[in-house]
Amino acid sequence: MEIYLDNGATSHKKPESVIRAVIEFIKEVSCNPGRSAYPLAIRASRLLMDAREKISAFFGSDNPMRLVFTRNATEAINLFLRGFLQDGDKVLTTSLEHNAVLRTLSALSEERKISFEKVWADGKGVLDIERFEEALKKEKYSLVVANHISNVVGTILPLEEVMTLCADKGIPLLVDAVQSAGTVFVKLPSEGDVALAFTSHKSLLGIQGAGGLIFNNDSLAKRIRPLITGGTGSLSSKETQPDFLPDKLESGTLPMPAIVSLAAGIDFITSTGLGKIENHKRRLTRLLFNGLASIGRVTVYGPGNERQISVVSFSVKGIGASEVGDKLASRGVYCRVGLHCAPSAHRTIGTFPDGTVRFSLGYFNTEEEVQIAVDEVRKIAAGR
């Protein structure tokens, strides 16, 4: 029996409807949208618009033109940060961020002399609104960047409170919704300036190859400079980039199979019920956390309450994370080990530089699988 507990990296299994949608596009369409007027191209264009509308509605937007497709969430984050920040800007972020944020901010600190500071979560990876409030009293920032759910400990940011705080202070907010989209409700607010970055292949249940950046208003979107420029299928007589969305920020051939899969994944989530999916993941998270916490020599990270979902990291005393991962893999339990591209998060919870073993849950995991995984960890901790 194979048990896949690496959904924080990419979701597995995919719904049959997602698989069918990808196969149908490749077999029956497989051409570019927005470039030609023959029937297949028109069909591709309709599929693209259908995806824009579904994804936009899923995130609470009534304007599908504010959605910009990218190849992945890392590109979406780079698009925003490199397109928005200017020389001398100051950024407030968190100690739980992925390197998609921190490496980009570090690069921009050299390229454009921007500066950034971190709001530090506590030792369990919990970050409360009071820490943001205190940080924003001390300094004037051009931007706040925060992930909604940590990819290391699964802790949930009080996102609505952060959105309200940033709106009240007139500070734009970029949200890394990579782990949260498709797990908990994520909605763009009507107030303030907010952008969300997401990816197709995690809890939105699509395949690898697409991500996106979605804005809650036109004024914020218009402030973003393109990351790449080129063909858009619009205003082709001009050698300058179009200035309207999404074309301004969306050049080149789009990853249509992945975009189609993303739309199908959202259809699955909507028909299943996001609340049902969230409740299932919460139940499995508690079962997993409590089961691991009951094992001698095992340390489990995170609060182990309603502020944690889908991701549970742990270590076994006296056995390195890589060795634990290898032993689990040999027994059919698949997970990720190490620093999970988030070294700052590991510094926060005290697991740097060794990292942890990370189990990350998906909708298709079962209680039986969780119990088997816990039992295998118990055996490894006991030296069996």
Coordinates of C-alpha atoms in Angstrom, one line a residue:
M1 CA 0.0 0.0 0.0
E2 CA 1.3 3.4 -1.0
I3 CA 0.4 6.4 1.2
Y4 CA 1.0 9.8 -0.3
L5 CA 1.5 12.5 2.3
D6 CA 3.3 15.2 0.2
N7 CA 0.2 17.2 -0.9
G8 CA 2.0 20.4 0.3
A9 CA 4.3 19.9 -2.7
T10 CA 1.7 18.8 -5.2
S11 CA -1.7 17.1 -4.8
H12 CA -2.2 13.5 -5.5
K13 CA -4.6 11.9 -6.5
K14 CA -6.3 14.2 -9.1
P15 CA -10.1 14.0 -9.5
E16 CA -11.1 12.0 -12.6
S17 CA -12.9 15.1 -13.9
V18 CA -9.6 16.9 -14.0
I19 CA -7.8 14.1 -15.8
R20 CA -10.7 13.9 -18.4
A21 CA -10.6 17.7 -18.9
V22 CA -6.8 17.6 -19.7
I23 CA -7.1 14.7 -22.0
E24 CA -10.0 16.2 -23.9
F25 CA -8.2 19.5 -24.4
I26 CA -5.0 17.8 -25.7
K27 CA -6.9 15.4 -27.9
E28 CA -9.6 17.6 -29.2
V29 CA -8.4 21.2 -29.0
S30 CA -4.7 21.7 -28.3
C31 CA -4.3 25.1 -29.8
N32 CA -3.7 28.7 -28.7
P33 CA -6.5 31.0 -27.6
G34 CA -6.8 34.6 -28.6
R35 CA -4.6 34.3 -31.8
S36 CA -6.9 33.0 -34.5
A37 CA -10.6 32.8 -35.6
Y38 CA -10.9 29.2 -36.8
P39 CA -13.2 26.9 -34.7
L40 CA -10.6 25.2 -32.6
A41 CA -9.0 28.5 -31.7
I42 CA -12.4 29.9 -30.8
R43 CA -13.0 26.9 -28.6
A44 CA -9.7 27.4 -26.9
S45 CA -10.5 31.0 -26.3
R46 CA -13.9 30.1 -24.7
L47 CA -12.2 27.5 -22.4
L48 CA -9.7 30.2 -21.3
M49 CA -12.5 32.7 -20.6
D50 CA -14.4 30.0 -18.8
A51 CA -11.4 29.3 -16.6
R52 CA -10.9 33.1 -15.9
E53 CA -14.5 33.5 -14.8
K54 CA -14.5 30.4 -12.6
I55 CA -11.2 31.2 -10.9
S56 CA -12.1 34.8 -10.4
A57 CA -15.5 33.9 -8.9
F58 CA -13.8 31.3 -6.6
F59 CA -11.7 34.1 -5.1
G60 CA -14.6 36.5 -4.9
S61 CA -13.8 38.7 -7.8
D62 CA -16.4 39.9 -10.3
N63 CA -13.8 41.0 -12.9
P64 CA -12.0 38.1 -14.7
M65 CA -9.7 40.5 -16.4
R66 CA -7.9 41.1 -13.1
L67 CA -6.7 37.6 -13.2
V68 CA -3.2 37.1 -14.7
F69 CA -2.0 33.6 -15.5
T70 CA 1.6 32.6 -14.9
R71 CA 3.5 29.3 -15.0
N72 CA 3.4 28.8 -11.2
A73 CA 3.0 30.8 -7.9
T74 CA 6.7 31.6 -7.7
E75 CA 6.4 33.4 -11.0
A76 CA 3.3 35.2 -9.8
I77 CA 5.1 36.4 -6.7
N78 CA 8.0 37.5 -8.7
L79 CA 5.7 39.3 -11.1
F80 CA 4.2 41.3 -8.3
L81 CA 7.3 42.0 -6.3
R82 CA 9.5 42.9 -9.3
G83 CA 6.7 44.8 -10.9
F84 CA 5.6 46.8 -7.9
L85 CA 8.6 47.6 -5.7
Q86 CA 10.8 50.6 -6.5
D87 CA 14.1 51.9 -5.1
G88 CA 14.0 52.7 -1.5
D89 CA 10.7 50.8 -0.7
K90 CA 10.3 49.1 2.6
V91 CA 8.5 45.8 2.9
L92 CA 7.0 44.0 5.9
T93 CA 6.8 40.2 5.6
T94 CA 6.8 37.3 8.0
S95 CA 9.2 34.8 9.4
L96 CA 7.1 32.0 7.9
E97 CA 7.6 32.9 4.2
H98 CA 8.7 30.5 1.4
N99 CA 11.9 31.3 -0.5
A100 CA 9.7 32.4 -3.4
V101 CA 9.2 35.6 -1.3
L102 CA 12.4 35.8 0.7
R103 CA 14.8 35.1 -2.1
T104 CA 13.1 37.6 -4.3
L105 CA 13.1 40.3 -1.6
S106 CA 16.8 39.5 -0.9
A107 CA 17.6 39.9 -4.6
L108 CA 15.7 43.2 -4.9
S109 CA 17.5 44.5 -1.8
E110 CA 20.6 44.3 -3.9
E111 CA 19.2 45.3 -7.2
R112 CA 16.9 48.2 -6.1
K113 CA 18.0 48.9 -2.6
I114 CA 14.7 48.0 -1.1
S115 CA 14.6 46.8 2.5
F116 CA 12.5 44.3 4.3
E117 CA 11.8 43.2 7.9
K118 CA 10.0 40.2 9.3
V119 CA 7.2 39.9 11.8
W120 CA 8.3 36.8 13.8
A121 CA 5.8 34.1 14.6
D122 CA 6.1 32.3 17.9
G123 CA 7.8 29.0 18.4
K124 CA 4.7 27.1 17.3
G125 CA 4.5 29.1 14.1
V126 CA 1.5 31.1 15.2
L127 CA 1.3 34.7 14.1
D128 CA -1.3 36.9 15.7
I129 CA -2.6 40.3 14.4
E130 CA -1.0 42.1 17.4
R131 CA 2.4 41.4 16.1
F132 CA 1.5 43.0 12.8
E133 CA 0.0 46.0 14.5
E134 CA 3.1 46.6 16.6
A135 CA 5.4 46.3 13.6
L136 CA 3.3 48.8 11.6
K137 CA 3.4 51.3 14.4
K138 CA 7.2 51.5 14.2
E139 CA 7.8 52.0 10.5
K140 CA 6.2 53.2 7.3
Y141 CA 6.0 50.3 4.8
S142 CA 5.3 50.3 1.0
L143 CA 4.0 46.7 1.0
V144 CA 3.1 43.8 3.3
V145 CA 3.7 40.2 2.1
A146 CA 2.3 37.3 4.0
N147 CA 1.4 33.6 3.4
H148 CA -2.0 32.5 4.5
I149 CA -1.0 29.0 5.6
S150 CA 2.6 28.0 6.4
N151 CA 4.0 25.2 4.3
V152 CA 6.1 24.1 7.2
V153 CA 3.7 23.9 10.1
G154 CA 0.3 24.5 8.6
T155 CA -0.5 27.5 10.8
I156 CA -3.2 29.8 9.5
L157 CA -2.7 33.6 9.4
P158 CA -5.7 35.7 10.6
L159 CA -6.0 36.9 7.0
E160 CA -9.2 39.0 7.2
E161 CA -7.7 40.9 10.1
V162 CA -4.5 41.5 8.3
M163 CA -6.4 42.7 5.2
T164 CA -8.4 45.1 7.3
L165 CA -5.3 46.4 9.1
C166 CA -3.5 47.0 5.8
A167 CA -6.6 48.7 4.3
D168 CA -6.9 51.0 7.3
K169 CA -3.3 52.0 6.9
G170 CA -3.4 52.3 3.1
I171 CA -0.7 49.6 2.6
P172 CA -1.0 47.2 -0.3
L173 CA -0.9 43.5 0.6
L174 CA 0.4 40.5 -1.3
V175 CA -1.0 37.2 -0.1
D176 CA 0.7 33.9 -0.8
A177 CA -2.3 31.6 -1.0
V178 CA -0.5 28.6 -2.3
Q179 CA -1.3 26.3 0.6
S180 CA -4.7 27.8 1.5
A181 CA -6.5 28.0 -1.9
G182 CA -8.7 24.9 -2.0
T183 CA -8.3 24.2 1.7
V184 CA -10.0 27.1 3.4
F185 CA -12.0 30.0 2.1
V186 CA -9.9 32.7 0.5
K187 CA -11.7 35.8 -0.7
L188 CA -10.5 39.1 -2.1
P189 CA -11.8 42.0 0.0
S190 CA -13.6 45.0 -1.4
E191 CA -11.5 47.5 0.6
G192 CA -7.8 48.1 0.3
D193 CA -5.3 47.0 -2.3
V194 CA -4.8 43.2 -2.3
A195 CA -3.3 40.7 -4.7
L196 CA -3.4 36.9 -4.2
A197 CA -0.8 34.5 -5.7
F198 CA -1.9 30.9 -6.2
T199 CA -0.9 27.7 -8.1
S200 CA -2.8 25.1 -10.0
H201 CA -1.3 21.9 -8.7
K202 CA -1.8 21.8 -4.9
S203 CA -5.1 22.0 -3.2
L204 CA -6.9 23.4 -6.3
L205 CA -6.3 19.9 -7.7
G206 CA -5.1 20.8 -11.2
I207 CA -1.8 19.7 -12.8
Q208 CA 1.6 21.4 -12.7
G209 CA 2.2 24.2 -15.1
A210 CA -0.1 27.1 -14.2
G211 CA -0.3 29.7 -11.4
G212 CA -1.9 33.1 -11.2
L213 CA -2.0 36.5 -9.6
I214 CA -5.4 38.1 -9.0
F215 CA -6.1 41.7 -7.9
N216 CA -9.0 43.1 -6.0
N217 CA -9.0 46.4 -8.0
D218 CA -7.8 47.9 -11.2
S219 CA -5.7 50.7 -9.5
L220 CA -3.3 48.2 -7.9
A221 CA -3.1 46.0 -11.0
K222 CA -2.1 49.1 -13.1
R223 CA 0.8 49.8 -10.8
I224 CA 2.5 46.5 -11.7
R225 CA 5.2 46.6 -14.4
P226 CA 5.4 43.5 -16.7
L227 CA 7.9 40.8 -15.7
I228 CA 8.1 39.7 -19.4
T229 CA 6.9 41.3 -22.6
G230 CA 6.0 39.9 -26.0
G231 CA 3.1 38.5 -28.0
T232 CA -0.4 38.8 -26.6
G233 CA -2.5 38.5 -29.7
S234 CA -3.7 42.1 -29.2
L235 CA -2.5 45.4 -30.7
S236 CA 0.0 43.4 -32.7
S237 CA 0.8 46.3 -35.0
K238 CA 2.6 48.0 -32.1
E239 CA 6.1 47.2 -30.7
T240 CA 5.1 48.3 -27.2
Q241 CA 3.3 46.2 -24.6
P242 CA -0.5 46.7 -24.3
D243 CA -1.5 48.7 -21.2
F244 CA -4.7 46.9 -20.4
L245 CA -5.3 43.7 -18.3
P246 CA -4.6 40.9 -18.5
D247 CA -2.5 41.4 -21.7
K248 CA -0.2 43.9 -20.0
L249 CA 1.1 41.2 -17.7
E250 CA 0.4 38.0 -19.7
S251 CA 2.7 37.5 -22.7
G252 CA 3.5 34.4 -24.7
T253 CA 1.7 31.1 -25.1
L254 CA -0.4 30.2 -22.1
P255 CA -0.2 26.7 -20.4
M256 CA -3.7 25.8 -21.5
P257 CA -3.7 22.1 -20.3
A258 CA -2.9 23.3 -16.8
I259 CA -5.4 26.2 -17.0
V260 CA -8.1 23.8 -18.1
S261 CA -7.2 21.4 -15.3
L262 CA -7.4 24.3 -12.8
A263 CA -10.9 25.2 -13.9
A264 CA -11.9 21.5 -13.6
G265 CA -10.3 21.3 -10.1
I266 CA -12.4 24.3 -9.0
D267 CA -15.5 22.7 -10.4
F268 CA -14.7 19.6 -8.3
I269 CA -14.1 21.7 -5.2
T270 CA -17.3 23.7 -5.7
S271 CA -19.5 20.6 -6.3
T272 CA -17.9 18.8 -3.4
G273 CA -18.1 21.8 -1.1
L274 CA -15.1 23.7 0.2
G275 CA -16.5 23.5 3.7
K276 CA -16.6 19.7 3.5
I277 CA -13.0 19.6 2.2
E278 CA -11.8 21.9 5.0
N279 CA -13.6 19.8 7.6
H280 CA -12.1 16.6 6.3
K281 CA -8.6 18.1 6.3
R282 CA -9.1 19.4 9.8
R283 CA -10.2 16.0 11.1
L284 CA -7.2 14.3 9.6
T285 CA -4.9 17.0 10.8
R286 CA -6.0 16.5 14.4
L287 CA -5.8 12.7 14.1
L288 CA -2.3 13.0 12.7
F289 CA -1.0 15.6 15.1
N290 CA -2.3 13.8 18.2
G291 CA -1.1 10.4 16.9
L292 CA 2.4 11.6 16.4
A293 CA 2.4 13.5 19.7
S294 CA 1.7 10.3 21.5
I295 CA 4.9 8.7 20.3
G296 CA 7.9 8.8 22.6
R297 CA 11.0 10.6 21.1
V298 CA 8.8 12.4 18.6
T299 CA 8.5 16.2 18.6
V300 CA 5.5 17.6 16.7
Y301 CA 5.5 21.2 15.6
G302 CA 2.6 23.7 15.6
P303 CA -0.2 24.5 17.9
G304 CA -2.2 21.4 17.3
N305 CA -5.5 23.3 17.3
E306 CA -7.9 25.1 14.9
R307 CA -5.0 27.4 13.8
Q308 CA -3.3 24.4 12.1
I309 CA -4.5 22.5 9.0
S310 CA -3.2 20.0 6.5
V311 CA 0.6 20.3 7.3
V312 CA 2.2 18.5 10.3
S313 CA 6.0 18.6 10.7
F314 CA 7.8 16.4 13.2
S315 CA 11.3 15.1 14.2
V316 CA 12.4 11.9 15.8
K317 CA 15.1 12.2 18.5
G318 CA 18.4 10.7 17.5
I319 CA 17.4 10.1 13.9
G320 CA 17.9 12.7 11.1
A321 CA 14.9 13.8 9.0
S322 CA 16.4 12.3 5.8
E323 CA 16.8 8.9 7.5
V324 CA 13.3 9.0 8.8
G325 CA 12.0 9.9 5.3
D326 CA 14.0 7.1 3.7
K327 CA 12.6 4.6 6.2
L328 CA 9.1 5.8 5.6
A329 CA 9.5 5.6 1.8
S330 CA 10.7 2.0 2.1
R331 CA 7.5 1.2 3.9
G332 CA 5.3 3.0 1.3
V333 CA 4.7 6.3 3.2
Y334 CA 5.8 9.2 1.0
C335 CA 6.5 12.6 2.5
R336 CA 9.0 15.5 2.3
V337 CA 12.0 16.1 4.6
G338 CA 14.4 19.0 5.1
L339 CA 13.8 22.8 5.1
H340 CA 10.9 22.8 2.6
C341 CA 12.3 26.0 0.8
A342 CA 11.4 27.9 4.0
P343 CA 14.5 28.2 6.2
S344 CA 13.2 31.2 8.0
A345 CA 10.2 29.2 9.1
H346 CA 12.5 26.5 10.5
R347 CA 14.4 29.2 12.4
T348 CA 11.1 30.3 13.8
I349 CA 10.2 26.9 15.2
G350 CA 13.8 25.9 16.2
T351 CA 14.5 23.3 13.6
F352 CA 17.1 25.0 11.4
P353 CA 19.4 23.7 9.9
D354 CA 18.3 20.1 10.1
G355 CA 14.7 20.6 9.2
T356 CA 11.8 18.3 9.8
V357 CA 9.8 15.4 8.4
R358 CA 6.6 16.9 6.9
F359 CA 3.3 15.1 6.4
S360 CA 0.9 17.1 4.3
L361 CA -2.6 16.0 3.8
G362 CA -5.0 16.1 0.8
Y363 CA -8.7 15.6 0.4
F364 CA -8.2 12.0 -0.9
N365 CA -6.3 10.9 2.2
T366 CA -8.2 8.7 4.7
E367 CA -8.2 8.1 8.4
E368 CA -6.8 4.6 7.8
E369 CA -3.8 6.1 5.9
V370 CA -3.1 8.5 8.7
Q371 CA -3.2 5.7 11.2
I372 CA -0.8 3.6 9.2
A373 CA 1.6 6.5 8.8
V374 CA 1.5 7.2 12.6
D375 CA 2.1 3.5 13.3
E376 CA 5.2 3.4 10.9
V377 CA 6.6 6.5 12.7
R378 CA 6.1 4.7 16.0
K379 CA 8.0 1.7 14.8
I380 CA 10.9 3.9 13.5
A381 CA 11.1 5.8 16.7
A382 CA 11.3 2.5 18.6
G383 CA 14.1 1.3 16.4
R384 CA 12.1 -1.2 14.4

